[in-house]
Short mmCIF file of C-alpha atoms in Angstrom, two decimals:
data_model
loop_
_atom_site.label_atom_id
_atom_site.label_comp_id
_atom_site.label_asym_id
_atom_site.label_seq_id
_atom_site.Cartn_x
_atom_site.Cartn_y
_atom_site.Cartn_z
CA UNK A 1 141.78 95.09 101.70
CA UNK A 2 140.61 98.19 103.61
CA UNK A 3 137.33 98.42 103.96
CA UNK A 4 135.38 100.73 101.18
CA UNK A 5 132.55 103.39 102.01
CA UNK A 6 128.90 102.01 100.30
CA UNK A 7 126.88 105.11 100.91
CA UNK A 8 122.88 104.24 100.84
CA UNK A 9 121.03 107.21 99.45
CA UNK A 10 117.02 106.84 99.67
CA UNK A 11 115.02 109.85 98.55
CA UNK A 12 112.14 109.37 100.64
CA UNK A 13 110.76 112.07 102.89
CA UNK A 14 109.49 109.68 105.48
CA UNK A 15 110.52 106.91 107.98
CA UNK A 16 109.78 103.68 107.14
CA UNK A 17 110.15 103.63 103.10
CA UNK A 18 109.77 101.06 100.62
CA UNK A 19 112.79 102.80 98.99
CA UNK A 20 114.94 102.75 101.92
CA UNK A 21 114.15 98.89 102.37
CA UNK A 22 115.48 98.56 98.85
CA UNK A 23 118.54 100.87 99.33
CA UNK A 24 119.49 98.90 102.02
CA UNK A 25 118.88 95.29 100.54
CA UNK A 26 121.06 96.25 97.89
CA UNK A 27 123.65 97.24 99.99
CA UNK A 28 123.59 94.31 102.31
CA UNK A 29 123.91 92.58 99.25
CA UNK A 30 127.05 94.31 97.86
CA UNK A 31 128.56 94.22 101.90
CA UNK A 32 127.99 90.21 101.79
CA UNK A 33 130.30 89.94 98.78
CA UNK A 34 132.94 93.17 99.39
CA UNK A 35 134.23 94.06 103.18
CA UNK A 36 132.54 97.75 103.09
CA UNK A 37 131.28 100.40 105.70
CA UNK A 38 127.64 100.66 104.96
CA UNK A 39 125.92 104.05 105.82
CA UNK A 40 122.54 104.87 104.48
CA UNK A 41 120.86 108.13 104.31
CA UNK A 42 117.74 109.15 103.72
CA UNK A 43 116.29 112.19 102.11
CA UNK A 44 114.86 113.82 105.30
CA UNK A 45 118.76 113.44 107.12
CA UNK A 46 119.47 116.57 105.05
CA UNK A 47 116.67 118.22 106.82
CA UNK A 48 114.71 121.64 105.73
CA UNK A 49 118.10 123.06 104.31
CA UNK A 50 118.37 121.38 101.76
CA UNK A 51 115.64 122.60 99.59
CA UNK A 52 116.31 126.38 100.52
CA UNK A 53 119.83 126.11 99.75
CA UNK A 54 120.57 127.74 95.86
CA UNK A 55 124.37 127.03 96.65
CA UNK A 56 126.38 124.20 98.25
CA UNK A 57 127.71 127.39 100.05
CA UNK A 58 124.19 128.18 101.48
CA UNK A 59 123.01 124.25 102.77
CA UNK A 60 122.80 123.90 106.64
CA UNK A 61 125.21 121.21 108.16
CA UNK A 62 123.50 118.50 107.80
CA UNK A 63 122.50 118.93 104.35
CA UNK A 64 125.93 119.45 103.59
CA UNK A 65 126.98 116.28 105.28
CA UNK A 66 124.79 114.42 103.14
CA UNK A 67 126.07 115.87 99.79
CA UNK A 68 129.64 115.47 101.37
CA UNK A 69 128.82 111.58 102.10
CA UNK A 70 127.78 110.70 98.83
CA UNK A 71 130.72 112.61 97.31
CA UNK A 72 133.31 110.67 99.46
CA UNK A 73 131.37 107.69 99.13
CA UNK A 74 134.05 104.66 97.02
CA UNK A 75 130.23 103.06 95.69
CA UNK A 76 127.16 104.45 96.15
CA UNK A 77 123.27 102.48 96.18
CA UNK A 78 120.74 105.23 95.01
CA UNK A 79 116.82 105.07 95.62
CA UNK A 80 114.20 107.01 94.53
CA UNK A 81 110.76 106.85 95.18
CA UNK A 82 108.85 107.47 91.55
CA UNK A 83 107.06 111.13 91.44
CA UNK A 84 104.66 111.83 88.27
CA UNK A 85 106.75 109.88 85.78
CA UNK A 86 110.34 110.83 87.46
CA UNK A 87 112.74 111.11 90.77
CA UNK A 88 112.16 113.66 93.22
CA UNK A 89 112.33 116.83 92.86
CA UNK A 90 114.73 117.33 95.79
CA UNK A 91 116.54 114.24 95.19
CA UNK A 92 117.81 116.13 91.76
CA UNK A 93 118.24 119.24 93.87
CA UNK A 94 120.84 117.51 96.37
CA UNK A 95 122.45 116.03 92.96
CA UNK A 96 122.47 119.34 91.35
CA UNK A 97 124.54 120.64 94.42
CA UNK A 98 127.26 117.71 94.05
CA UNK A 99 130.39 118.25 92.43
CA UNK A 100 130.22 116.89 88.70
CA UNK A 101 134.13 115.29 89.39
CA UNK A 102 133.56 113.39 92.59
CA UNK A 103 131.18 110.65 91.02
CA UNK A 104 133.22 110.27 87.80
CA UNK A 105 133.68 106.94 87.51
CA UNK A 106 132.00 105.73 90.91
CA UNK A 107 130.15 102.40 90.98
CA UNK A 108 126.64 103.41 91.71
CA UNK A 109 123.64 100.58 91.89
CA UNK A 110 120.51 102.55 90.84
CA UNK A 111 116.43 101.86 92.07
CA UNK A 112 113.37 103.08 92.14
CA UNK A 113 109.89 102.36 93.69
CA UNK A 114 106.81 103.06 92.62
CA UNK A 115 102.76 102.67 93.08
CA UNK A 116 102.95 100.08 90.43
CA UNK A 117 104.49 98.74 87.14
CA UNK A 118 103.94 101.48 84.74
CA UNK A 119 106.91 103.61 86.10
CA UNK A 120 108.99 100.67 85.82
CA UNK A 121 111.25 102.22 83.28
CA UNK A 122 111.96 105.71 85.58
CA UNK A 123 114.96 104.24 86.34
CA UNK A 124 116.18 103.93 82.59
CA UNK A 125 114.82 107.18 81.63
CA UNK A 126 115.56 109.28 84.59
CA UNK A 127 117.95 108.11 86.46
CA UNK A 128 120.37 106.71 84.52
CA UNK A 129 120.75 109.68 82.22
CA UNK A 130 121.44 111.89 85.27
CA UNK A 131 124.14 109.27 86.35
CA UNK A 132 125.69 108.69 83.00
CA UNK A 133 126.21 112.55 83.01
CA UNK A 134 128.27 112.45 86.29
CA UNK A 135 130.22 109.64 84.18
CA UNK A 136 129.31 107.52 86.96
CA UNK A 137 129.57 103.48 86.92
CA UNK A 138 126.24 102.48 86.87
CA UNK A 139 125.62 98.50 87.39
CA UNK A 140 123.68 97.09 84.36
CA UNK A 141 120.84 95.64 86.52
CA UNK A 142 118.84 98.38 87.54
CA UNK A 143 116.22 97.41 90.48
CA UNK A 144 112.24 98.47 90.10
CA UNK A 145 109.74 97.56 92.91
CA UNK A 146 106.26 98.72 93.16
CA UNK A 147 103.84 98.17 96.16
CA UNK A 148 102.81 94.74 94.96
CA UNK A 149 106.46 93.57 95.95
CA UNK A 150 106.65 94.26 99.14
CA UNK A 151 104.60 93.04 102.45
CA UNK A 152 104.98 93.63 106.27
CA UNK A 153 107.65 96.27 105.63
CA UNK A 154 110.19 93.82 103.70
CA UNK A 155 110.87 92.72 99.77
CA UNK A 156 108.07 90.09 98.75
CA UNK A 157 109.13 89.16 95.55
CA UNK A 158 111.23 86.71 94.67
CA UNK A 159 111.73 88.65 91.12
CA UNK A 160 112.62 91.27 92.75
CA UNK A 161 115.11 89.68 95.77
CA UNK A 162 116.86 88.57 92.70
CA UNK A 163 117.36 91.92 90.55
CA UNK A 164 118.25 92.98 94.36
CA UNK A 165 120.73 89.91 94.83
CA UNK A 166 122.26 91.13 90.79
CA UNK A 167 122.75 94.61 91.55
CA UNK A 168 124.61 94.11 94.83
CA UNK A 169 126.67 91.38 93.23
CA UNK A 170 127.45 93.79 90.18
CA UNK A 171 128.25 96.86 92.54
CA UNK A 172 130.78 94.55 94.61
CA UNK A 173 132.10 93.41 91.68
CA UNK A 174 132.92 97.23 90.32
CA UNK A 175 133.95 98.36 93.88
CA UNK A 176 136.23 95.90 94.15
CA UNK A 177 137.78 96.04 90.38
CA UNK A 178 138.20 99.74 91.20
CA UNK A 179 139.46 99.54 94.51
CA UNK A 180 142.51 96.95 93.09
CA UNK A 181 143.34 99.53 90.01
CA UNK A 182 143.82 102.74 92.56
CA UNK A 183 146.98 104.24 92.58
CA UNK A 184 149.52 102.95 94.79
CA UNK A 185 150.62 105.71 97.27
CA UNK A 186 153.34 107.93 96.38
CA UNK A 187 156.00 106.56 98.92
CA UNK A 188 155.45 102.94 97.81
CA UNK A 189 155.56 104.38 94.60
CA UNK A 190 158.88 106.33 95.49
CA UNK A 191 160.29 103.35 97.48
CA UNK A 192 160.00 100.82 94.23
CA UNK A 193 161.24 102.99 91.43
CA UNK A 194 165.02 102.85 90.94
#
């Protein structure tokens, strides 16, 4: 099987992130059940562009490369970090500027972090709605982590490591499920038809 792209997207502004470490958990789970290229972005790779851009035409490169990698991505592993009740507002801005088609019917594994449990359902009320618009493939286990969960930098929960351990099992499983149903290529297709 040729290896799929698992694009990482964490919306954090900053270097380390809680929401990064759980971006890439969930990844390294999916990549541990599903031979994939793993590359994970954060919000701050797209760089000042990205929030003066009011047009995919008008993002600077690297903003565009970030939109482009989550478009070409064959499974994506979304992040946010929990702002006043909802994602980021430039985490929807980067979303607003990607094409509605390329994440129709994508497997995407959706999380959030926040300060602490009461924003626990952000990622049921925000950011599934947004995804289920795109007519994305979002796994059922969503992942929620707040700053109780995590110590020295890495996932302390073992509730958590779990809903981590789900998602990137369910993501695999969808990858891999869509990756067997893609259309042959047109000259095996060409070759076998008599």
């Amino acid at each position: 099987m040729t290896r799929l792209r698992l694009v990482g997207f964490s919306a954090n502004i900053q270097r380390p992130s809680k929401t990064r470490t759980l971006v890439e958990a969930i990844a390294a789970e999916a990549a541990v059940r599903l031979p994939v290229e793993v590359r994970i972005f954060d919000l701050v790779d797209a760089g000042p562009g990205l929030g003066g851009a009011l047009g995919r035409d008008q993002l600077s490169l690297p903003a565009r490369r970030l939109v482009e990698a989550v478009e070409e991505a064959d499974a994506l592993v979304v992040g946010t970090p929990v702002y006043k009740g909802a994602y980021t507002g430039l985490f929807k801005h980067l979303f607003d500027l990607v094409s509605p088609e390329a994440l129709a019917g994508k497997p995407v594994a959706l999380a959030a972090t926040g300060g602490g449990a009461r924003h626990a359902l952000v990622v049921e009320h925000a950011l599934r709605p947004l995804f289920g618009f795109f007519t994305a493939l979002t796994v059922p286990t969503a992942v929620y982590a707040s700053d109780p969960d995590f110590r020295d930098g890495g996932l302390d929960s073992a509730a958590i490591r779990q809903r981590v351990a789900e998602a990137g099992s369910q993501l695999a499983g969808l990858a891999g499920a869509r990756a067997a149903q893609a259309p042959a290529p047109l000259a095996r297709l060409a070759g076998g038809a008599r």
